[in-house]
Amino acid sequence: MPKQILILSSSPRKGGNSDTLCDQFALGAREAGHHVEKVRIPEHRINYCTGCGVCVGGKSACPQRDDMAGLLDRVIAADVLVLATPVYFYTMAAQMKTFIDRCCARYTEITGKEFYFIATAADGSEPALERTIEGFRGFLSCLTGGREKGIVYGAGAWGRGEIDGSPAMQVARQFGRQA
């Protein structure tokens, strides 16, 4: 049965290494017959969470008027979420962190999802990316019924295109097929 897959790419570089791995995941998922949508977070206007508390406990919607409300609708409708980020100073890019923080308004509605994580870094050591993955897991631990299904480690890729031909490309495509 086809799944609704939403890929959230936080790379500020269109066609950057983590963005390229997102495309490979999407390719594999489409090959498997799934419905795939890729969202490039930097192309949307998402303000920082202000901690105003208006949304706490579902009392009210977030008062900010930006693109986040529509993106949250898509997150809630998806069966599978792919969170992808370049790694800067051993953590996720600000664009992804801002997106995650803004999920606060409706995080209790993000239930029963399968998650895949994609991280790329100049550092060639996969263990060096674990801090970033733990950040993703922190988000996942706040969600009901979320399940981590796989991680694509794009270690050793700094310049645009350095991920091409790496084993991570095959892993991303395979995870897409099995999603």
mmCIF file with all atom_site columns, C-alpha atoms in Angstrom:
data_model
loop_
_atom_site.group_PDB
_atom_site.id
_atom_site.type_symbol
_atom_site.label_atom_id
_atom_site.label_alt_id
_atom_site.label_comp_id
_atom_site.label_asym_id
_atom_site.label_entity_id
_atom_site.label_seq_id
_atom_site.pdbx_PDB_ins_code
_atom_site.Cartn_x
_atom_site.Cartn_y
_atom_site.Cartn_z
_atom_site.occupancy
_atom_site.B_iso_or_equiv
_atom_site.pdbx_formal_charge
_atom_site.auth_seq_id
_atom_site.auth_comp_id
_atom_site.auth_asym_id
_atom_site.auth_atom_id
_atom_site.pdbx_PDB_model_num
ATOM 1   C CA . MET A 1 1   ? 0.000  0.000  0.000  1.00 0.00 ? 1   MET A CA 1
ATOM 2   C CA . PRO A 1 2   ? 1.503  3.362  -0.985 1.00 0.00 ? 2   PRO A CA 1
ATOM 3   C CA . LYS A 1 3   ? 2.562  5.670  1.818  1.00 0.00 ? 3   LYS A CA 1
ATOM 4   C CA . GLN A 1 4   ? 2.593  9.450  1.984  1.00 0.00 ? 4   GLN A CA 1
ATOM 5   C CA . ILE A 1 5   ? 6.252  10.398 2.431  1.00 0.00 ? 5   ILE A CA 1
ATOM 6   C CA . LEU A 1 6   ? 7.288  13.924 3.356  1.00 0.00 ? 6   LEU A CA 1
ATOM 7   C CA . ILE A 1 7   ? 10.969 14.760 3.010  1.00 0.00 ? 7   ILE A CA 1
ATOM 8   C CA . LEU A 1 8   ? 12.087 17.842 4.923  1.00 0.00 ? 8   LEU A CA 1
ATOM 9   C CA . SER A 1 9   ? 15.428 19.130 3.656  1.00 0.00 ? 9   SER A CA 1
ATOM 10  C CA . SER A 1 10  ? 17.025 21.860 5.733  1.00 0.00 ? 10  SER A CA 1
ATOM 11  C CA . SER A 1 11  ? 20.047 22.375 3.522  1.00 0.00 ? 11  SER A CA 1
ATOM 12  C CA . PRO A 1 12  ? 20.508 26.039 2.680  1.00 0.00 ? 12  PRO A CA 1
ATOM 13  C CA . ARG A 1 13  ? 22.319 24.851 -0.477 1.00 0.00 ? 13  ARG A CA 1
ATOM 14  C CA . LYS A 1 14  ? 19.899 23.601 -3.096 1.00 0.00 ? 14  LYS A CA 1
ATOM 15  C CA . GLY A 1 15  ? 21.591 20.547 -4.535 1.00 0.00 ? 15  GLY A CA 1
ATOM 16  C CA . GLY A 1 16  ? 23.901 20.327 -1.534 1.00 0.00 ? 16  GLY A CA 1
ATOM 17  C CA . ASN A 1 17  ? 24.944 16.976 -0.124 1.00 0.00 ? 17  ASN A CA 1
ATOM 18  C CA . SER A 1 18  ? 22.052 16.392 2.291  1.00 0.00 ? 18  SER A CA 1
ATOM 19  C CA . ASP A 1 19  ? 19.624 17.713 -0.322 1.00 0.00 ? 19  ASP A CA 1
ATOM 20  C CA . THR A 1 20  ? 21.067 15.233 -2.848 1.00 0.00 ? 20  THR A CA 1
ATOM 21  C CA . LEU A 1 21  ? 20.548 12.367 -0.403 1.00 0.00 ? 21  LEU A CA 1
ATOM 22  C CA . CYS A 1 22  ? 16.927 13.500 -0.039 1.00 0.00 ? 22  CYS A CA 1
ATOM 23  C CA . ASP A 1 23  ? 16.559 13.178 -3.806 1.00 0.00 ? 23  ASP A CA 1
ATOM 24  C CA . GLN A 1 24  ? 17.966 9.640  -3.671 1.00 0.00 ? 24  GLN A CA 1
ATOM 25  C CA . PHE A 1 25  ? 15.529 8.698  -0.907 1.00 0.00 ? 25  PHE A CA 1
ATOM 26  C CA . ALA A 1 26  ? 12.676 10.154 -2.992 1.00 0.00 ? 26  ALA A CA 1
ATOM 27  C CA . LEU A 1 27  ? 13.822 8.209  -6.057 1.00 0.00 ? 27  LEU A CA 1
ATOM 28  C CA . GLY A 1 28  ? 13.762 4.929  -4.152 1.00 0.00 ? 28  GLY A CA 1
ATOM 29  C CA . ALA A 1 29  ? 10.391 5.707  -2.578 1.00 0.00 ? 29  ALA A CA 1
ATOM 30  C CA . ARG A 1 30  ? 8.841  6.531  -5.952 1.00 0.00 ? 30  ARG A CA 1
ATOM 31  C CA . GLU A 1 31  ? 10.283 3.305  -7.374 1.00 0.00 ? 31  GLU A CA 1
ATOM 32  C CA . ALA A 1 32  ? 8.413  1.488  -4.589 1.00 0.00 ? 32  ALA A CA 1
ATOM 33  C CA . GLY A 1 33  ? 5.164  3.231  -5.539 1.00 0.00 ? 33  GLY A CA 1
ATOM 34  C CA . HIS A 1 34  ? 4.954  5.694  -2.663 1.00 0.00 ? 34  HIS A CA 1
ATOM 35  C CA . HIS A 1 35  ? 3.713  9.281  -2.889 1.00 0.00 ? 35  HIS A CA 1
ATOM 36  C CA . VAL A 1 36  ? 6.611  11.617 -2.177 1.00 0.00 ? 36  VAL A CA 1
ATOM 37  C CA . GLU A 1 37  ? 6.778  15.317 -1.455 1.00 0.00 ? 37  GLU A CA 1
ATOM 38  C CA . LYS A 1 38  ? 10.051 17.093 -0.765 1.00 0.00 ? 38  LYS A CA 1
ATOM 39  C CA . VAL A 1 39  ? 10.005 20.382 1.098  1.00 0.00 ? 39  VAL A CA 1
ATOM 40  C CA . ARG A 1 40  ? 13.084 22.571 1.135  1.00 0.00 ? 40  ARG A CA 1
ATOM 41  C CA . ILE A 1 41  ? 12.736 24.320 4.490  1.00 0.00 ? 41  ILE A CA 1
ATOM 42  C CA . PRO A 1 42  ? 14.966 27.301 3.556  1.00 0.00 ? 42  PRO A CA 1
ATOM 43  C CA . GLU A 1 43  ? 12.531 28.181 0.756  1.00 0.00 ? 43  GLU A CA 1
ATOM 44  C CA . HIS A 1 44  ? 9.768  28.807 3.309  1.00 0.00 ? 44  HIS A CA 1
ATOM 45  C CA . ARG A 1 45  ? 9.300  31.648 5.741  1.00 0.00 ? 45  ARG A CA 1
ATOM 46  C CA . ILE A 1 46  ? 9.474  30.097 9.194  1.00 0.00 ? 46  ILE A CA 1
ATOM 47  C CA . ASN A 1 47  ? 9.921  32.422 12.136 1.00 0.00 ? 47  ASN A CA 1
ATOM 48  C CA . TYR A 1 48  ? 11.577 31.381 15.368 1.00 0.00 ? 48  TYR A CA 1
ATOM 49  C CA . CYS A 1 49  ? 9.379  30.131 18.201 1.00 0.00 ? 49  CYS A CA 1
ATOM 50  C CA . THR A 1 50  ? 8.974  33.045 20.605 1.00 0.00 ? 50  THR A CA 1
ATOM 51  C CA . GLY A 1 51  ? 7.983  30.920 23.592 1.00 0.00 ? 51  GLY A CA 1
ATOM 52  C CA . CYS A 1 52  ? 4.793  32.958 23.978 1.00 0.00 ? 52  CYS A CA 1
ATOM 53  C CA . GLY A 1 53  ? 2.888  29.909 25.263 1.00 0.00 ? 53  GLY A CA 1
ATOM 54  C CA . VAL A 1 54  ? -0.279 30.612 23.306 1.00 0.00 ? 54  VAL A CA 1
ATOM 55  C CA . CYS A 1 55  ? -0.186 27.116 21.747 1.00 0.00 ? 55  CYS A CA 1
ATOM 56  C CA . VAL A 1 56  ? 0.604  25.220 24.971 1.00 0.00 ? 56  VAL A CA 1
ATOM 57  C CA . GLY A 1 57  ? -1.831 22.418 25.627 1.00 0.00 ? 57  GLY A CA 1
ATOM 58  C CA . GLY A 1 58  ? -3.653 23.053 22.370 1.00 0.00 ? 58  GLY A CA 1
ATOM 59  C CA . LYS A 1 59  ? -5.293 26.190 23.780 1.00 0.00 ? 59  LYS A CA 1
ATOM 60  C CA . SER A 1 60  ? -4.863 28.055 20.543 1.00 0.00 ? 60  SER A CA 1
ATOM 61  C CA . ALA A 1 61  ? -3.004 28.001 17.243 1.00 0.00 ? 61  ALA A CA 1
ATOM 62  C CA . CYS A 1 62  ? 0.380  29.608 16.957 1.00 0.00 ? 62  CYS A CA 1
ATOM 63  C CA . PRO A 1 63  ? -0.205 33.343 16.463 1.00 0.00 ? 63  PRO A CA 1
ATOM 64  C CA . GLN A 1 64  ? 2.668  33.714 13.993 1.00 0.00 ? 64  GLN A CA 1
ATOM 65  C CA . ARG A 1 65  ? 1.700  34.271 10.371 1.00 0.00 ? 65  ARG A CA 1
ATOM 66  C CA . ASP A 1 66  ? 4.266  32.463 8.284  1.00 0.00 ? 66  ASP A CA 1
ATOM 67  C CA . ASP A 1 67  ? 4.496  29.224 6.304  1.00 0.00 ? 67  ASP A CA 1
ATOM 68  C CA . MET A 1 68  ? 4.651  26.895 9.301  1.00 0.00 ? 68  MET A CA 1
ATOM 69  C CA . ALA A 1 69  ? 0.918  26.253 9.694  1.00 0.00 ? 69  ALA A CA 1
ATOM 70  C CA . GLY A 1 70  ? 0.686  24.844 6.170  1.00 0.00 ? 70  GLY A CA 1
ATOM 71  C CA . LEU A 1 71  ? 3.844  22.789 6.630  1.00 0.00 ? 71  LEU A CA 1
ATOM 72  C CA . LEU A 1 72  ? 2.466  21.300 9.840  1.00 0.00 ? 72  LEU A CA 1
ATOM 73  C CA . ASP A 1 73  ? -0.666 20.212 7.983  1.00 0.00 ? 73  ASP A CA 1
ATOM 74  C CA . ARG A 1 74  ? 1.580  18.285 5.593  1.00 0.00 ? 74  ARG A CA 1
ATOM 75  C CA . VAL A 1 75  ? 3.611  16.782 8.443  1.00 0.00 ? 75  VAL A CA 1
ATOM 76  C CA . ILE A 1 76  ? 0.457  15.562 10.173 1.00 0.00 ? 76  ILE A CA 1
ATOM 77  C CA . ALA A 1 77  ? -0.916 14.071 6.937  1.00 0.00 ? 77  ALA A CA 1
ATOM 78  C CA . ALA A 1 78  ? 2.287  12.113 6.156  1.00 0.00 ? 78  ALA A CA 1
ATOM 79  C CA . ASP A 1 79  ? 2.910  8.482  7.061  1.00 0.00 ? 79  ASP A CA 1
ATOM 80  C CA . VAL A 1 80  ? 6.683  8.784  6.806  1.00 0.00 ? 80  VAL A CA 1
ATOM 81  C CA . LEU A 1 81  ? 8.866  11.777 7.641  1.00 0.00 ? 81  LEU A CA 1
ATOM 82  C CA . VAL A 1 82  ? 12.443 12.187 6.475  1.00 0.00 ? 82  VAL A CA 1
ATOM 83  C CA . LEU A 1 83  ? 14.428 14.827 8.367  1.00 0.00 ? 83  LEU A CA 1
ATOM 84  C CA . ALA A 1 84  ? 17.605 15.860 6.581  1.00 0.00 ? 84  ALA A CA 1
ATOM 85  C CA . THR A 1 85  ? 20.283 18.307 7.620  1.00 0.00 ? 85  THR A CA 1
ATOM 86  C CA . PRO A 1 86  ? 23.845 19.289 6.954  1.00 0.00 ? 86  PRO A CA 1
ATOM 87  C CA . VAL A 1 87  ? 25.878 19.191 10.154 1.00 0.00 ? 87  VAL A CA 1
ATOM 88  C CA . TYR A 1 88  ? 27.345 22.487 11.298 1.00 0.00 ? 88  TYR A CA 1
ATOM 89  C CA . PHE A 1 89  ? 29.614 22.445 14.347 1.00 0.00 ? 89  PHE A CA 1
ATOM 90  C CA . TYR A 1 90  ? 28.392 18.924 15.164 1.00 0.00 ? 90  TYR A CA 1
ATOM 91  C CA . THR A 1 91  ? 24.701 19.719 15.287 1.00 0.00 ? 91  THR A CA 1
ATOM 92  C CA . MET A 1 92  ? 21.775 20.241 12.948 1.00 0.00 ? 92  MET A CA 1
ATOM 93  C CA . ALA A 1 93  ? 21.436 23.330 10.776 1.00 0.00 ? 93  ALA A CA 1
ATOM 94  C CA . ALA A 1 94  ? 19.475 26.241 12.236 1.00 0.00 ? 94  ALA A CA 1
ATOM 95  C CA . GLN A 1 95  ? 16.796 25.825 9.574  1.00 0.00 ? 95  GLN A CA 1
ATOM 96  C CA . MET A 1 96  ? 15.930 22.320 10.850 1.00 0.00 ? 96  MET A CA 1
ATOM 97  C CA . LYS A 1 97  ? 16.073 23.320 14.509 1.00 0.00 ? 97  LYS A CA 1
ATOM 98  C CA . THR A 1 98  ? 13.749 26.248 13.846 1.00 0.00 ? 98  THR A CA 1
ATOM 99  C CA . PHE A 1 99  ? 11.338 23.932 12.035 1.00 0.00 ? 99  PHE A CA 1
ATOM 100 C CA . ILE A 1 100 ? 11.376 21.418 14.898 1.00 0.00 ? 100 ILE A CA 1
ATOM 101 C CA . ASP A 1 101 ? 10.857 24.139 17.511 1.00 0.00 ? 101 ASP A CA 1
ATOM 102 C CA . ARG A 1 102 ? 7.855  25.451 15.623 1.00 0.00 ? 102 ARG A CA 1
ATOM 103 C CA . CYS A 1 103 ? 6.223  22.003 15.681 1.00 0.00 ? 103 CYS A CA 1
ATOM 104 C CA . CYS A 1 104 ? 5.396  22.820 19.312 1.00 0.00 ? 104 CYS A CA 1
ATOM 105 C CA . ALA A 1 105 ? 1.967  24.179 18.375 1.00 0.00 ? 105 ALA A CA 1
ATOM 106 C CA . ARG A 1 106 ? 0.762  20.802 17.075 1.00 0.00 ? 106 ARG A CA 1
ATOM 107 C CA . TYR A 1 107 ? 3.305  18.200 18.103 1.00 0.00 ? 107 TYR A CA 1
ATOM 108 C CA . THR A 1 108 ? 0.632  16.113 19.857 1.00 0.00 ? 108 THR A CA 1
ATOM 109 C CA . GLU A 1 109 ? -0.936 15.571 16.422 1.00 0.00 ? 109 GLU A CA 1
ATOM 110 C CA . ILE A 1 110 ? 2.281  14.165 14.936 1.00 0.00 ? 110 ILE A CA 1
ATOM 111 C CA . THR A 1 111 ? 1.507  10.582 15.904 1.00 0.00 ? 111 THR A CA 1
ATOM 112 C CA . GLY A 1 112 ? 2.311  7.132  14.597 1.00 0.00 ? 112 GLY A CA 1
ATOM 113 C CA . LYS A 1 113 ? 4.918  8.286  12.063 1.00 0.00 ? 113 LYS A CA 1
ATOM 114 C CA . GLU A 1 114 ? 7.925  6.457  10.708 1.00 0.00 ? 114 GLU A CA 1
ATOM 115 C CA . PHE A 1 115 ? 11.095 8.550  10.671 1.00 0.00 ? 115 PHE A CA 1
ATOM 116 C CA . TYR A 1 116 ? 14.276 8.446  8.650  1.00 0.00 ? 116 TYR A CA 1
ATOM 117 C CA . PHE A 1 117 ? 17.178 10.767 9.415  1.00 0.00 ? 117 PHE A CA 1
ATOM 118 C CA . ILE A 1 118 ? 19.760 12.068 6.943  1.00 0.00 ? 118 ILE A CA 1
ATOM 119 C CA . ALA A 1 119 ? 22.861 13.941 8.074  1.00 0.00 ? 119 ALA A CA 1
ATOM 120 C CA . THR A 1 120 ? 25.894 15.047 6.091  1.00 0.00 ? 120 THR A CA 1
ATOM 121 C CA . ALA A 1 121 ? 29.128 16.465 7.427  1.00 0.00 ? 121 ALA A CA 1
ATOM 122 C CA . ALA A 1 122 ? 32.647 17.306 6.371  1.00 0.00 ? 122 ALA A CA 1
ATOM 123 C CA . ASP A 1 123 ? 33.905 15.109 9.204  1.00 0.00 ? 123 ASP A CA 1
ATOM 124 C CA . GLY A 1 124 ? 34.527 11.638 7.805  1.00 0.00 ? 124 GLY A CA 1
ATOM 125 C CA . SER A 1 125 ? 33.577 9.847  11.007 1.00 0.00 ? 125 SER A CA 1
ATOM 126 C CA . GLU A 1 126 ? 30.003 8.544  11.322 1.00 0.00 ? 126 GLU A CA 1
ATOM 127 C CA . PRO A 1 127 ? 30.179 8.648  15.152 1.00 0.00 ? 127 PRO A CA 1
ATOM 128 C CA . ALA A 1 128 ? 30.844 12.386 14.874 1.00 0.00 ? 128 ALA A CA 1
ATOM 129 C CA . LEU A 1 129 ? 27.317 12.779 13.456 1.00 0.00 ? 129 LEU A CA 1
ATOM 130 C CA . GLU A 1 130 ? 25.678 11.161 16.491 1.00 0.00 ? 130 GLU A CA 1
ATOM 131 C CA . ARG A 1 131 ? 25.146 14.488 18.278 1.00 0.00 ? 131 ARG A CA 1
ATOM 132 C CA . THR A 1 132 ? 22.980 15.564 15.374 1.00 0.00 ? 132 THR A CA 1
ATOM 133 C CA . ILE A 1 133 ? 21.098 12.269 15.332 1.00 0.00 ? 133 ILE A CA 1
ATOM 134 C CA . GLU A 1 134 ? 20.492 12.598 19.072 1.00 0.00 ? 134 GLU A CA 1
ATOM 135 C CA . GLY A 1 135 ? 18.888 15.981 18.387 1.00 0.00 ? 135 GLY A CA 1
ATOM 136 C CA . PHE A 1 136 ? 16.485 14.280 15.980 1.00 0.00 ? 136 PHE A CA 1
ATOM 137 C CA . ARG A 1 137 ? 15.826 11.559 18.538 1.00 0.00 ? 137 ARG A CA 1
ATOM 138 C CA . GLY A 1 138 ? 15.035 14.203 21.139 1.00 0.00 ? 138 GLY A CA 1
ATOM 139 C CA . PHE A 1 139 ? 12.276 15.493 18.876 1.00 0.00 ? 139 PHE A CA 1
ATOM 140 C CA . LEU A 1 140 ? 11.067 11.964 18.169 1.00 0.00 ? 140 LEU A CA 1
ATOM 141 C CA . SER A 1 141 ? 10.895 11.147 21.894 1.00 0.00 ? 141 SER A CA 1
ATOM 142 C CA . CYS A 1 142 ? 8.312  13.921 22.310 1.00 0.00 ? 142 CYS A CA 1
ATOM 143 C CA . LEU A 1 143 ? 5.982  12.360 19.736 1.00 0.00 ? 143 LEU A CA 1
ATOM 144 C CA . THR A 1 144 ? 3.489  9.571  20.339 1.00 0.00 ? 144 THR A CA 1
ATOM 145 C CA . GLY A 1 145 ? 4.116  6.386  18.390 1.00 0.00 ? 145 GLY A CA 1
ATOM 146 C CA . GLY A 1 146 ? 7.024  7.731  16.329 1.00 0.00 ? 146 GLY A CA 1
ATOM 147 C CA . ARG A 1 147 ? 9.439  5.055  15.117 1.00 0.00 ? 147 ARG A CA 1
ATOM 148 C CA . GLU A 1 148 ? 12.989 5.531  13.909 1.00 0.00 ? 148 GLU A CA 1
ATOM 149 C CA . LYS A 1 149 ? 13.419 3.397  10.779 1.00 0.00 ? 149 LYS A CA 1
ATOM 150 C CA . GLY A 1 150 ? 16.860 4.329  9.481  1.00 0.00 ? 150 GLY A CA 1
ATOM 151 C CA . ILE A 1 151 ? 19.743 6.775  9.374  1.00 0.00 ? 151 ILE A CA 1
ATOM 152 C CA . VAL A 1 152 ? 21.746 7.866  6.360  1.00 0.00 ? 152 VAL A CA 1
ATOM 153 C CA . TYR A 1 153 ? 25.223 9.015  7.404  1.00 0.00 ? 153 TYR A CA 1
ATOM 154 C CA . GLY A 1 154 ? 26.756 11.231 4.750  1.00 0.00 ? 154 GLY A CA 1
ATOM 155 C CA . ALA A 1 155 ? 30.120 11.561 6.448  1.00 0.00 ? 155 ALA A CA 1
ATOM 156 C CA . GLY A 1 156 ? 33.103 13.105 4.686  1.00 0.00 ? 156 GLY A CA 1
ATOM 157 C CA . ALA A 1 157 ? 31.177 15.372 2.321  1.00 0.00 ? 157 ALA A CA 1
ATOM 158 C CA . TRP A 1 158 ? 31.790 19.104 2.489  1.00 0.00 ? 158 TRP A CA 1
ATOM 159 C CA . GLY A 1 159 ? 31.745 20.651 -0.960 1.00 0.00 ? 159 GLY A CA 1
ATOM 160 C CA . ARG A 1 160 ? 28.679 20.399 -3.172 1.00 0.00 ? 160 ARG A CA 1
ATOM 161 C CA . GLY A 1 161 ? 28.669 17.081 -4.983 1.00 0.00 ? 161 GLY A CA 1
ATOM 162 C CA . GLU A 1 162 ? 31.152 15.326 -2.700 1.00 0.00 ? 162 GLU A CA 1
ATOM 163 C CA . ILE A 1 163 ? 28.392 12.916 -1.648 1.00 0.00 ? 163 ILE A CA 1
ATOM 164 C CA . ASP A 1 164 ? 27.995 11.673 -5.230 1.00 0.00 ? 164 ASP A CA 1
ATOM 165 C CA . GLY A 1 165 ? 29.173 8.098  -5.608 1.00 0.00 ? 165 GLY A CA 1
ATOM 166 C CA . SER A 1 166 ? 29.389 7.524  -1.860 1.00 0.00 ? 166 SER A CA 1
ATOM 167 C CA . PRO A 1 167 ? 27.755 4.526  -0.150 1.00 0.00 ? 167 PRO A CA 1
ATOM 168 C CA . ALA A 1 168 ? 25.295 6.970  1.463  1.00 0.00 ? 168 ALA A CA 1
ATOM 169 C CA . MET A 1 169 ? 23.668 7.471  -1.941 1.00 0.00 ? 169 MET A CA 1
ATOM 170 C CA . GLN A 1 170 ? 22.800 3.778  -2.157 1.00 0.00 ? 170 GLN A CA 1
ATOM 171 C CA . VAL A 1 171 ? 21.652 3.672  1.465  1.00 0.00 ? 171 VAL A CA 1
ATOM 172 C CA . ALA A 1 172 ? 19.313 6.630  0.941  1.00 0.00 ? 172 ALA A CA 1
ATOM 173 C CA . ARG A 1 173 ? 17.785 5.083  -2.170 1.00 0.00 ? 173 ARG A CA 1
ATOM 174 C CA . GLN A 1 174 ? 17.375 1.700  -0.453 1.00 0.00 ? 174 GLN A CA 1
ATOM 175 C CA . PHE A 1 175 ? 15.677 3.289  2.567  1.00 0.00 ? 175 PHE A CA 1
ATOM 176 C CA . GLY A 1 176 ? 13.318 5.036  0.163  1.00 0.00 ? 176 GLY A CA 1
ATOM 177 C CA . ARG A 1 177 ? 12.443 1.701  -1.434 1.00 0.00 ? 177 ARG A CA 1
ATOM 178 C CA . GLN A 1 178 ? 11.762 0.048  1.900  1.00 0.00 ? 178 GLN A CA 1
ATOM 179 C CA . ALA A 1 179 ? 9.849  2.926  3.494  1.00 0.00 ? 179 ALA A CA 1
#
